[in-house]
Coordinates of C-alpha atoms in Angstrom, one line a residue:
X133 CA 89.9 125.3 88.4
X134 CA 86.4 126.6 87.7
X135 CA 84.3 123.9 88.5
X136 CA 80.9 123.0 86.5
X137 CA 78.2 125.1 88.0
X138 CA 75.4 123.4 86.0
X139 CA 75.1 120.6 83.6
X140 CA 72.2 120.5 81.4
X141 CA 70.6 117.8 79.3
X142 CA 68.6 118.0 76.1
X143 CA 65.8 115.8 76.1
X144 CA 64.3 113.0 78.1
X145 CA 63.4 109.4 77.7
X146 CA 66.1 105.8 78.8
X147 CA 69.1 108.0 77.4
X148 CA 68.1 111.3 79.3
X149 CA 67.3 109.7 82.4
X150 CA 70.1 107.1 82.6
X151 CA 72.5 110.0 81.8
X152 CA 70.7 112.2 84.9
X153 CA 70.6 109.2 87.4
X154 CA 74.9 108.9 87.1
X155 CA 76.1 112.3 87.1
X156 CA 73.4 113.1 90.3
X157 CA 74.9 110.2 91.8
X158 CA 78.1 110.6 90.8
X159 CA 78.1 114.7 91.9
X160 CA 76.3 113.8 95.1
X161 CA 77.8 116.5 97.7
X162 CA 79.3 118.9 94.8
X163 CA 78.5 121.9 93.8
X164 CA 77.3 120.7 90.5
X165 CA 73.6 121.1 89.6
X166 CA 71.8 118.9 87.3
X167 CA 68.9 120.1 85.3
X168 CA 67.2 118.2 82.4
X169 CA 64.7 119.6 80.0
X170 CA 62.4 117.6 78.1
X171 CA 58.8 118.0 76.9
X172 CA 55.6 116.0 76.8
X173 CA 54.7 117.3 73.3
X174 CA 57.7 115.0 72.2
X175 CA 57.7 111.1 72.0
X176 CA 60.5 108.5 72.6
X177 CA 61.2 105.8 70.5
X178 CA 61.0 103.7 73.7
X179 CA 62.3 100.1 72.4
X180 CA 65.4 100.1 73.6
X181 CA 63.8 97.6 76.0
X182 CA 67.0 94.6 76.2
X183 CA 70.0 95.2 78.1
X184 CA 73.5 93.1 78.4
X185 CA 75.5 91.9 81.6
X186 CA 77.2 95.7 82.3
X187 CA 73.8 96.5 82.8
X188 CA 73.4 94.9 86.0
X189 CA 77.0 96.2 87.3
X190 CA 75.5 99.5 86.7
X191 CA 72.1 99.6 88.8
X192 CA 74.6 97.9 91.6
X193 CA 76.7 100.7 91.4
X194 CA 73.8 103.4 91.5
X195 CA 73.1 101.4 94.8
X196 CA 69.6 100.7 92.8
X197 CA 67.9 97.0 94.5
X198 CA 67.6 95.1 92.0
X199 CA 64.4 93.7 93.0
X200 CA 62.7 96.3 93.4
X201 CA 63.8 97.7 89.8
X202 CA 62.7 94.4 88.2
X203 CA 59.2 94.8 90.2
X204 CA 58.7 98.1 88.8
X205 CA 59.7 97.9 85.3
X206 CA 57.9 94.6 84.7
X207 CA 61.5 92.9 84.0
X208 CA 62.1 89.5 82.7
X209 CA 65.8 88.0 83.0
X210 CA 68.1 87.5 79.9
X211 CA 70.5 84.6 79.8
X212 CA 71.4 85.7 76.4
X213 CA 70.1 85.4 72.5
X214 CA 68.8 83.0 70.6
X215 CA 69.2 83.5 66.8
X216 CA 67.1 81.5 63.9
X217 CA 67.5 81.4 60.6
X218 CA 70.4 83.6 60.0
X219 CA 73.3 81.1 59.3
X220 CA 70.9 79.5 56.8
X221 CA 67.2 78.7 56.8
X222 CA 66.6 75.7 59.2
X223 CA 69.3 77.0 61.2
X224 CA 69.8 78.2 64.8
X225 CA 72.4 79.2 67.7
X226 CA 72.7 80.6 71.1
X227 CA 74.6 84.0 72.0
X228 CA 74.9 83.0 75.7
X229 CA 75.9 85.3 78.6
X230 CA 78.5 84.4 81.1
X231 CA 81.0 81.6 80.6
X232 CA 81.7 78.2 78.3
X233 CA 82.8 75.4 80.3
X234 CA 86.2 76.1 82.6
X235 CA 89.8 75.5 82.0
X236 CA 91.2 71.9 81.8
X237 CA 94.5 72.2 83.6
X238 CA 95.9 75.0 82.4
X239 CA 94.0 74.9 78.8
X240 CA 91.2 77.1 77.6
X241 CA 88.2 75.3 77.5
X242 CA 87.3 76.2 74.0
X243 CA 91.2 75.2 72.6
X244 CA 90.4 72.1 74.5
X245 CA 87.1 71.2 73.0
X246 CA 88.3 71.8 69.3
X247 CA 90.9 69.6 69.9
X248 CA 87.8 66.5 71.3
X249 CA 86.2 67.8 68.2
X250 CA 89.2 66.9 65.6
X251 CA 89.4 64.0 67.3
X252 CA 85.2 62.8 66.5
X253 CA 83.8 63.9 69.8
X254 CA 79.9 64.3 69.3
X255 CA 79.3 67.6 72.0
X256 CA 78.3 70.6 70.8
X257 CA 79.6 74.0 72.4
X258 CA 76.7 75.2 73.8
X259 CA 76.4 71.8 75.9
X260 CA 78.7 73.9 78.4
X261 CA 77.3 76.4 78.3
X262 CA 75.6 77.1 81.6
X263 CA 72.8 80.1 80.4
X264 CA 72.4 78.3 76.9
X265 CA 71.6 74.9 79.2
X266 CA 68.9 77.3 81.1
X267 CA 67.6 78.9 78.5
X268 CA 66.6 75.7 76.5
X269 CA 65.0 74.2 79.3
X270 CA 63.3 78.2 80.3
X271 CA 65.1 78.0 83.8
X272 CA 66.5 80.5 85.8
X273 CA 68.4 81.1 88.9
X274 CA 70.7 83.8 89.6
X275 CA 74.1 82.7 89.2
X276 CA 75.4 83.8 92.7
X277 CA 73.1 82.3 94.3
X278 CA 74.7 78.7 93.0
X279 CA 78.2 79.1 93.0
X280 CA 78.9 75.4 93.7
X281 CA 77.6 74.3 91.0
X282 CA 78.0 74.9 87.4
X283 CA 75.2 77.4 87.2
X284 CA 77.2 79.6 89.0
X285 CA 78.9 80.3 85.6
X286 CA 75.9 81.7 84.0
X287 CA 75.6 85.7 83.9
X288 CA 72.1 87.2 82.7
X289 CA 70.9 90.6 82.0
X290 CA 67.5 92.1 81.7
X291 CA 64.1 92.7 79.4
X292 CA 62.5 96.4 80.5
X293 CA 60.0 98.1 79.5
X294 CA 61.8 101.5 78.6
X295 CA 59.1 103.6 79.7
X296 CA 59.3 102.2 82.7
X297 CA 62.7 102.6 83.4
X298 CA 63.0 106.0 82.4
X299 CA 60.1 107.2 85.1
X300 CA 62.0 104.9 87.8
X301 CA 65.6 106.5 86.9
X302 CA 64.1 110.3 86.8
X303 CA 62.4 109.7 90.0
X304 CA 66.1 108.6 91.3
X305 CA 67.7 111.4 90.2
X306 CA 65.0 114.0 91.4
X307 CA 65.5 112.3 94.3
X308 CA 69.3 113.5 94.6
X309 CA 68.8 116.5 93.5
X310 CA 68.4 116.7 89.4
X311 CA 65.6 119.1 88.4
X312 CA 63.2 118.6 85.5
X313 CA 62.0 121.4 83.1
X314 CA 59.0 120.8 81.4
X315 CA 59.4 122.6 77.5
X316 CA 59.9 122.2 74.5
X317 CA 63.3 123.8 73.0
X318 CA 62.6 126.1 69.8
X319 CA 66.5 127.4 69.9
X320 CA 70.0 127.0 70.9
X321 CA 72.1 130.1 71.5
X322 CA 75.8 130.1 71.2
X323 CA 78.4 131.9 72.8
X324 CA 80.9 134.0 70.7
X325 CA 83.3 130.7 70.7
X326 CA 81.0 128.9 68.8
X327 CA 80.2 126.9 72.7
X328 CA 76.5 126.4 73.7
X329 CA 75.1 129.2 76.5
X330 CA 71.5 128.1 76.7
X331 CA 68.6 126.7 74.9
X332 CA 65.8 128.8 74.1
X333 CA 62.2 127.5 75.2
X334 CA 58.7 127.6 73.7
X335 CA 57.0 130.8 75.7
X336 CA 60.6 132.7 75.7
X337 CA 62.2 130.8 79.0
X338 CA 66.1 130.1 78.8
X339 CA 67.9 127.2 80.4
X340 CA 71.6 128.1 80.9
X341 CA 74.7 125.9 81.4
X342 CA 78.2 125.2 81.3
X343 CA 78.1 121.9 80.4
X344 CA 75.4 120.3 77.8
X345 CA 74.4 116.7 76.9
X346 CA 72.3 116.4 73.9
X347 CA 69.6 113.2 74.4
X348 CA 67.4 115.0 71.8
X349 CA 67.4 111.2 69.9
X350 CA 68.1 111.4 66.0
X351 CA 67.5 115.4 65.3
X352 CA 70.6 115.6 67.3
X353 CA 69.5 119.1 67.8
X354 CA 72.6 120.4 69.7
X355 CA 75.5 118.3 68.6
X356 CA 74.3 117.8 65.1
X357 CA 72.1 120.7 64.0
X358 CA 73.5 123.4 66.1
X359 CA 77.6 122.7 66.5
X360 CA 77.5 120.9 63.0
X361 CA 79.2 117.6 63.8
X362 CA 78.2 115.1 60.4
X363 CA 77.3 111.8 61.1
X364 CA 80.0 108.9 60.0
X365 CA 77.7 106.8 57.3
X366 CA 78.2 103.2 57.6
X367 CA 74.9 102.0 55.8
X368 CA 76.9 100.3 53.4
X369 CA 78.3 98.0 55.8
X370 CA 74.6 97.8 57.2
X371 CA 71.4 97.6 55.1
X372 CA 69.0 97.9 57.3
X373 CA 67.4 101.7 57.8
X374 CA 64.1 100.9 59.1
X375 CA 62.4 98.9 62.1
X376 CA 58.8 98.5 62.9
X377 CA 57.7 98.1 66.4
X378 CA 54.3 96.7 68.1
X379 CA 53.9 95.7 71.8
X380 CA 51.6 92.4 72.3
X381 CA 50.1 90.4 75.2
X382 CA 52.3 87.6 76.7
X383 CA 51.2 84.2 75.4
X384 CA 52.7 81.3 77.1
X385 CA 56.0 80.9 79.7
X386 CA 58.3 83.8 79.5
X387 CA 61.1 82.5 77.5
X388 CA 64.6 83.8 79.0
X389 CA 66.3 85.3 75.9
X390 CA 65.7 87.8 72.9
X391 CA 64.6 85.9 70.2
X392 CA 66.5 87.1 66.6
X393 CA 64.9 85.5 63.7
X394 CA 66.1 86.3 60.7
X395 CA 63.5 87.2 57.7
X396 CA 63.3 88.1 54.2
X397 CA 64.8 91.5 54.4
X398 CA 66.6 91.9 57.8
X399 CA 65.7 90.4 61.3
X400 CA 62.9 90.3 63.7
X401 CA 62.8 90.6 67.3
X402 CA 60.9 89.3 70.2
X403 CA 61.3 90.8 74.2
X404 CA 59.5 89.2 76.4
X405 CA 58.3 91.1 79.7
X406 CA 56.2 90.5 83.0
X407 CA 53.1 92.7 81.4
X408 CA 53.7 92.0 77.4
X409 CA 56.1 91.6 74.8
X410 CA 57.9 93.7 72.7
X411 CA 58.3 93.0 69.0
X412 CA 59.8 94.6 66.0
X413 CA 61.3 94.0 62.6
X414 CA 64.4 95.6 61.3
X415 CA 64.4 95.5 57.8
X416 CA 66.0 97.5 54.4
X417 CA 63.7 99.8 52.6
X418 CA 65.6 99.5 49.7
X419 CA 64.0 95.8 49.1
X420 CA 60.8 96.1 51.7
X421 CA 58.0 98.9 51.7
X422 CA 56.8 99.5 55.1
X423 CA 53.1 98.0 54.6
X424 CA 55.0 95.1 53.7
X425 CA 57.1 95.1 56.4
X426 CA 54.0 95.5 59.2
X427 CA 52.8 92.5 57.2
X428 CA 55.2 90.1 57.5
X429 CA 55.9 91.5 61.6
X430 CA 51.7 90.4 62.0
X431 CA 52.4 87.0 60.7
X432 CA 54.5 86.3 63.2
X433 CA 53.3 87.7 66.4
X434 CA 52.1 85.9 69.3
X435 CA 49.0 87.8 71.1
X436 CA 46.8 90.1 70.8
X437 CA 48.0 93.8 70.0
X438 CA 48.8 96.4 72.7
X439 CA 49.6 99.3 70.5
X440 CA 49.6 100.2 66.6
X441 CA 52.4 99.3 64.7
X442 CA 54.9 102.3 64.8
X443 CA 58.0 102.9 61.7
X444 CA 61.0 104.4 63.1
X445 CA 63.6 105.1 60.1
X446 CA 66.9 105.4 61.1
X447 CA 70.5 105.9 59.4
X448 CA 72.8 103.4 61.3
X449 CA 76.4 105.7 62.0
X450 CA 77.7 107.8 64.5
X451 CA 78.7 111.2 65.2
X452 CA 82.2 112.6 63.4
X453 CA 83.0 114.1 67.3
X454 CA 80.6 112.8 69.8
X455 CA 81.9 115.8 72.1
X456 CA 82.3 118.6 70.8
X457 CA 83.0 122.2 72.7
X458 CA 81.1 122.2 75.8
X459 CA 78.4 119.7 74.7
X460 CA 77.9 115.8 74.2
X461 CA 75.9 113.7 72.3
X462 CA 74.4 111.0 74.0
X463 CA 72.1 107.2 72.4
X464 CA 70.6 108.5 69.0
X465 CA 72.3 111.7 69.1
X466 CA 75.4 110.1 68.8
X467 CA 74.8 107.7 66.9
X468 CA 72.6 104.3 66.1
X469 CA 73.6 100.5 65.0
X470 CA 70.6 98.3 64.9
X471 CA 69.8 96.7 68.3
X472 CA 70.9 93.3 67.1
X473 CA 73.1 92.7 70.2
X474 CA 70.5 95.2 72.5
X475 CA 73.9 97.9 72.9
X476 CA 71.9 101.0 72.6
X477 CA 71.7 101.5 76.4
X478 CA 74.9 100.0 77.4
X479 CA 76.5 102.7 74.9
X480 CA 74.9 105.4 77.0
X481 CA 75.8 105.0 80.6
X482 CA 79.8 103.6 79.1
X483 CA 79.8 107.3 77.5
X484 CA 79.0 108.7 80.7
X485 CA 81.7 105.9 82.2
X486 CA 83.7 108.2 80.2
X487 CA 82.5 111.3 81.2
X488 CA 83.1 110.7 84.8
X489 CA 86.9 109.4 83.7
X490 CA 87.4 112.9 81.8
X491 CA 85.3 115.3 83.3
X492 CA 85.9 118.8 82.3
X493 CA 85.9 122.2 84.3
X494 CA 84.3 124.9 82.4
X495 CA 87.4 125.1 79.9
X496 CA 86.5 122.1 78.5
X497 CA 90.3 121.7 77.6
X498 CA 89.8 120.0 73.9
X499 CA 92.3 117.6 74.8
X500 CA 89.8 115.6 77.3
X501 CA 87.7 115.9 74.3
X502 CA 89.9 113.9 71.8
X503 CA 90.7 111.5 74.4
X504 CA 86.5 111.0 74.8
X505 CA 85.9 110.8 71.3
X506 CA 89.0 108.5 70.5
X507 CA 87.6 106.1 73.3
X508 CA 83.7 106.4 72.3
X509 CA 84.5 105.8 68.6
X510 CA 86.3 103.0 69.2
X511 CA 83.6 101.3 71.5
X512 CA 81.3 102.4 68.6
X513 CA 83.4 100.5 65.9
X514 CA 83.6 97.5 68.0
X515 CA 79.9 97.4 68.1
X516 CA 79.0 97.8 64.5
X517 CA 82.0 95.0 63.3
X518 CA 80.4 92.8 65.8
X519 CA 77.0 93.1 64.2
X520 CA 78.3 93.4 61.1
X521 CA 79.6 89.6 61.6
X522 CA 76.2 88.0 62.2
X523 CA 75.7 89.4 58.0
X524 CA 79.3 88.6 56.4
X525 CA 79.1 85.0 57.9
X526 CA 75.5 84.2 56.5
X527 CA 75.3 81.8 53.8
X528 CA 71.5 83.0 53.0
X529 CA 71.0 84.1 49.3
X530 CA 67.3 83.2 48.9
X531 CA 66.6 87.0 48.6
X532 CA 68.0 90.5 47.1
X533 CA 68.2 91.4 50.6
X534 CA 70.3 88.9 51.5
X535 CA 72.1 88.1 48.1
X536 CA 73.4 92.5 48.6
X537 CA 74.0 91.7 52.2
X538 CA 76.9 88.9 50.7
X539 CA 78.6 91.7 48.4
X540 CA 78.1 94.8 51.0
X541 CA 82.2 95.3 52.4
X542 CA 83.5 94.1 55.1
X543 CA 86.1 96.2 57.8
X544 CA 89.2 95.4 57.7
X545 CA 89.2 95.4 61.6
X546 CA 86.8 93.0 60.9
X547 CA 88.7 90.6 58.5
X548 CA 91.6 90.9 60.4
X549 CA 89.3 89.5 63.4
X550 CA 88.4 86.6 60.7
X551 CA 91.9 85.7 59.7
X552 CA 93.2 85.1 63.1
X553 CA 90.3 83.0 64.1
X554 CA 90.4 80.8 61.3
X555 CA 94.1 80.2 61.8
X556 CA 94.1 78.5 65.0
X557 CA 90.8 79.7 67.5
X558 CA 92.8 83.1 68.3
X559 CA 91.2 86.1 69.4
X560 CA 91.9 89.6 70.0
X561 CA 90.9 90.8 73.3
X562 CA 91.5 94.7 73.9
X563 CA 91.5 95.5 77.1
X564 CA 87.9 97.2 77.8
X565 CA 86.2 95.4 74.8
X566 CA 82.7 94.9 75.2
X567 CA 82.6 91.5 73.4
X568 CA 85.3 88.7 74.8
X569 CA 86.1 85.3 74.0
X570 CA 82.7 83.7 74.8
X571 CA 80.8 86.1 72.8
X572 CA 83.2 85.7 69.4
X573 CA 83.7 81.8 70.0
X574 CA 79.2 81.3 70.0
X575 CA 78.7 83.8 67.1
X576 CA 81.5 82.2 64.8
X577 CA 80.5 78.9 65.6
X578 CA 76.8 79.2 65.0
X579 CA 77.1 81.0 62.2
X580 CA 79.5 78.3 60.7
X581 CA 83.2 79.3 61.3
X582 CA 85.9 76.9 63.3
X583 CA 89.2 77.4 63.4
X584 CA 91.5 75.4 61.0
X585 CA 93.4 74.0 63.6
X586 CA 93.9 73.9 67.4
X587 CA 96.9 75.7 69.0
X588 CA 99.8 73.2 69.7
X589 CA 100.2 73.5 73.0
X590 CA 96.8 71.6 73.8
X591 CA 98.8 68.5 72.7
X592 CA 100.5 69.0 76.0
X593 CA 97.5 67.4 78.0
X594 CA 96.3 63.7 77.4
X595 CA 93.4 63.6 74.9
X596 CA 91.7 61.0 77.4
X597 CA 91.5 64.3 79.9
X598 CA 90.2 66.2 77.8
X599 CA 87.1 63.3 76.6
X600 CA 86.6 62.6 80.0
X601 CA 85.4 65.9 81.5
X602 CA 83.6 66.7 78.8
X603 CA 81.9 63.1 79.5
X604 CA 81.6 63.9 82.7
X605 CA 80.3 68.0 82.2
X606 CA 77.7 68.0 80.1
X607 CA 75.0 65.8 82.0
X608 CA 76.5 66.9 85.4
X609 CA 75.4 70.7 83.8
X610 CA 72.0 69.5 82.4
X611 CA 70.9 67.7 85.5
X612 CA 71.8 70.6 87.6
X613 CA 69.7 73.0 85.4
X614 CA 66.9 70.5 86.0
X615 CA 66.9 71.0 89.7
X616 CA 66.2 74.9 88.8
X617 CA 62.4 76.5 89.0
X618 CA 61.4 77.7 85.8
X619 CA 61.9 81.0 84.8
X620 CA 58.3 82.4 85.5
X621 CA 58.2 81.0 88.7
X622 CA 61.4 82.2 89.7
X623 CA 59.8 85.7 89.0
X624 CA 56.4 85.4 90.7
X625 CA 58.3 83.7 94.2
X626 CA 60.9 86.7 93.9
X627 CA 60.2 89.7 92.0
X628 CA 56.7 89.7 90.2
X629 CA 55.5 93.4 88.8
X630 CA 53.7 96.1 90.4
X631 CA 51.1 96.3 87.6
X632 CA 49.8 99.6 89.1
X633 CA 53.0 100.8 88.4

């Protein structure tokens, strides 16, 4: 064995930091340094600002307190997303987080509820839905803390402020030993293997390594520009190349959720935190000009503006080989599908997941590579079928956008997802998927897909069961939500930002 002697990451910002707070936690008491260059001169993009669930499970297992994270980076809590307008115009749905309802017997819930619903039964499946339930009503408690009741079925994630988070995660990782290099990096210079030795700084310094990760966002400067890796092009499954983003003062309660309205020429977001809101608009440039697109973003903004509207083109794909040699490519290096289900940072800290499970000596045997880059892909594929779903299923056509969205091709992982739903409610759950059941079941059904038929063995149980605790769930649910504070007091009682921060 010759153990890693130093690890090095390219560039700063959530995907830098992230990446430096796990591997000085998970190298505590090695050998291992961990040293991360960035410089001032360069900007983040810095909207990466709404997590999912996994999120949580990872500042647990940092040992972060996750009160005093949500204090510092002016947090808000996310039961899940609420989506307008992108079925059809007029219409809207709930992404929620956490489960639907609970088995009947020995049933699935959802099998169950199709079957009520063949047979007339007026609930909807969100009425079981414990976050959706909370989110209407802008409620929150956290779901452990009411395990007796329904509630206790919810799950929730967070709104940051990615600024924020990335000053609170380098201080962490300082703090256990990562070192910061302020400079800007000019070069990269290879070894005679074609393997990264060091990156060349403004002024003539060198930074050494055995071990890169490049965080150096869409110039993918190591991965990309210096080992040659191509991106893998999927803009003709997704239209959208460019976003505008704005920040904006907080006008009324804090609603619980990302908002995703759906607009002429892609999708808008709202994000609201403790100190503002972030907002944005994702849109095609191949039907919207940008002054066109800041345009219809001011239209629907709530508060005054923070900051200037800023364009950030992208090319949604990833990376042929997100690891390649002795260097990986980390959030925009390795890739980038619009942040329609807010997976940009959960992508990050599962490649370092990854990392951990395969981590190399300074051989970097290539078949820990594959394995890496089998794995990483497939996540990434998962990701951009899911979004790809919230397009295929629209029934919008009231503009080019839209009308090219209905002809762009589908996956066939994708239709082969379809197929089995429509049969009979079926779903195929891989073993680490990111989406399950819950997350499938709300998207197909608000955007206007139910199964053909029930499976058989539901037929097994009494249909009067079935009625009956749905009778009996939906206002228990509703009048337990009512006995919650709302969501903004929840946050000044428990965790209310440092605004000095």
């Amino acid at each position: 064995m010759k153990p890693l002697r130093r690890i090095v990451i390219a560039g700063g910002g959530t995907a830098g930091w992230i990446t430096a707070a796990m591997l000085s936690h998970l190298l505590k008491g090695s050998a291992t340094a961990v040293e991360l260059v960035e410089s001032e001169e360069i900007g983040t993009i810095g909207v990466g600002e709404s997590t999912i669930p996994p999120f949580i499970t990872l500042l647990r297992n940092l040992g972060i307190d996750e009160q005093d994270f949500i204090r510092q980076t002016s947090a808000s809590f996310k039961l899940g997303i609420r989506f307008r307008d992108w079925y059809r115009l007029g219409s809207g749905y709930f992404h929620p987080f956490g489960a639907i309802g609970g088995q009947i017997d020995v049933h699935e819930f959802y099998q169950c509820w199709l079957r009520a619903k063949a047979n007339g039964h007026p609930s909807a499946l969100m009425d079981f839905a414990p976050a959706a339930i909370m989110a209407d009503e802008y409620r929150f408690m956290l779901p452990f803390k009411a395990q007796r009741t329904m509630v206790g079925a919810a799950s929730y994630a967070l709104h940051v402020d990615a600024k924020r988070v990335a000053t609170y995660l380098r201080r962490y990782a300082e703090e256990r030993g990562a070192v910061r290099t302020e400079g800007r990096i000019e070069r990269v210079r290879t070894r005679p293997d074609g393997a990264i030795e060091a990156l060349c700084l403004r002024g003539g310094r060198e930074v050494a390594g055995d071990f890169f990760i490049d965080c150096t966002g869409f110039r993918s400067l190591l991965v990309g520009q210096t080992l040659g890796v191509g991106l893998i092009d999927w803009s003709d499954q997704l239209l959208c190349d460019r976003a505008v983003a704005v920040q904006t003062e907080n006008t009324g309660d804090t609603h619980p959720f990302t908002l995703s309205e759906a607009l002429g020429h892609g999708w808008r977001w709202r994000i609201p935190l403790q100190h503002r809101a972030g907002n944005g608009y994702v849109y095609s440039s191949r039907f919207l000009s940008d002054d066109e697109a800041v345009a219809t973003l001011r239209t629907k903004l709530q508060g005054r503006l923070l900051t200037e509207p800023a364009i950030i083109p992208f090319k949604t794909g990833m990376r042929a080989r997100m690891w390649e040699k002795n260097c990986l490519a980390l959030g925009l290096a390795a890739g980038f599908i619009e942040p329609l289900e807010s997976t940009a940072i959960h992508l990050v800290y599962r490649a370092v997941d990854h990392l951990a499970r395969f981590f190399p000596d300074q051989d970097c045997d290539p078949a820990l590579a594959a394995e890496f880059n089998r794995r990483m892909g497939a996540e990434y594929e998962e990701v951009k079928d899911f979004i790809v779903l919230h397009y295929c299923l629209s029934q919008r056509d009231d503009t080019p956008f839209w009308q090219a969205c209905r002809q762009a091709p589908v996956p066939a992982s994708l239709r082969a997802r379809l197929d089995l739903f429509r049969a009979s409610g079926v779903l195929r759950d891989g073993l680490e998927e990111l989406f399950r059941a819950v997350s499938w079941q709300s998207v197909y059904e608000g955007m206007g897909v139910r199964p053909a038929r029930y499976q058989g063995l539901v037929e097994t149980l009494p249909l009067s069961v079935i009625t009956e605790t749905l009778d009996r769930s939906a206002p228990l649910l509703r009048a337990q939500v009512q006995g919650l504070p709302s969501h903004d007091e929840f946050l000044r009682t428990h965790c209310a930002a440092e605004r000095d921060f």
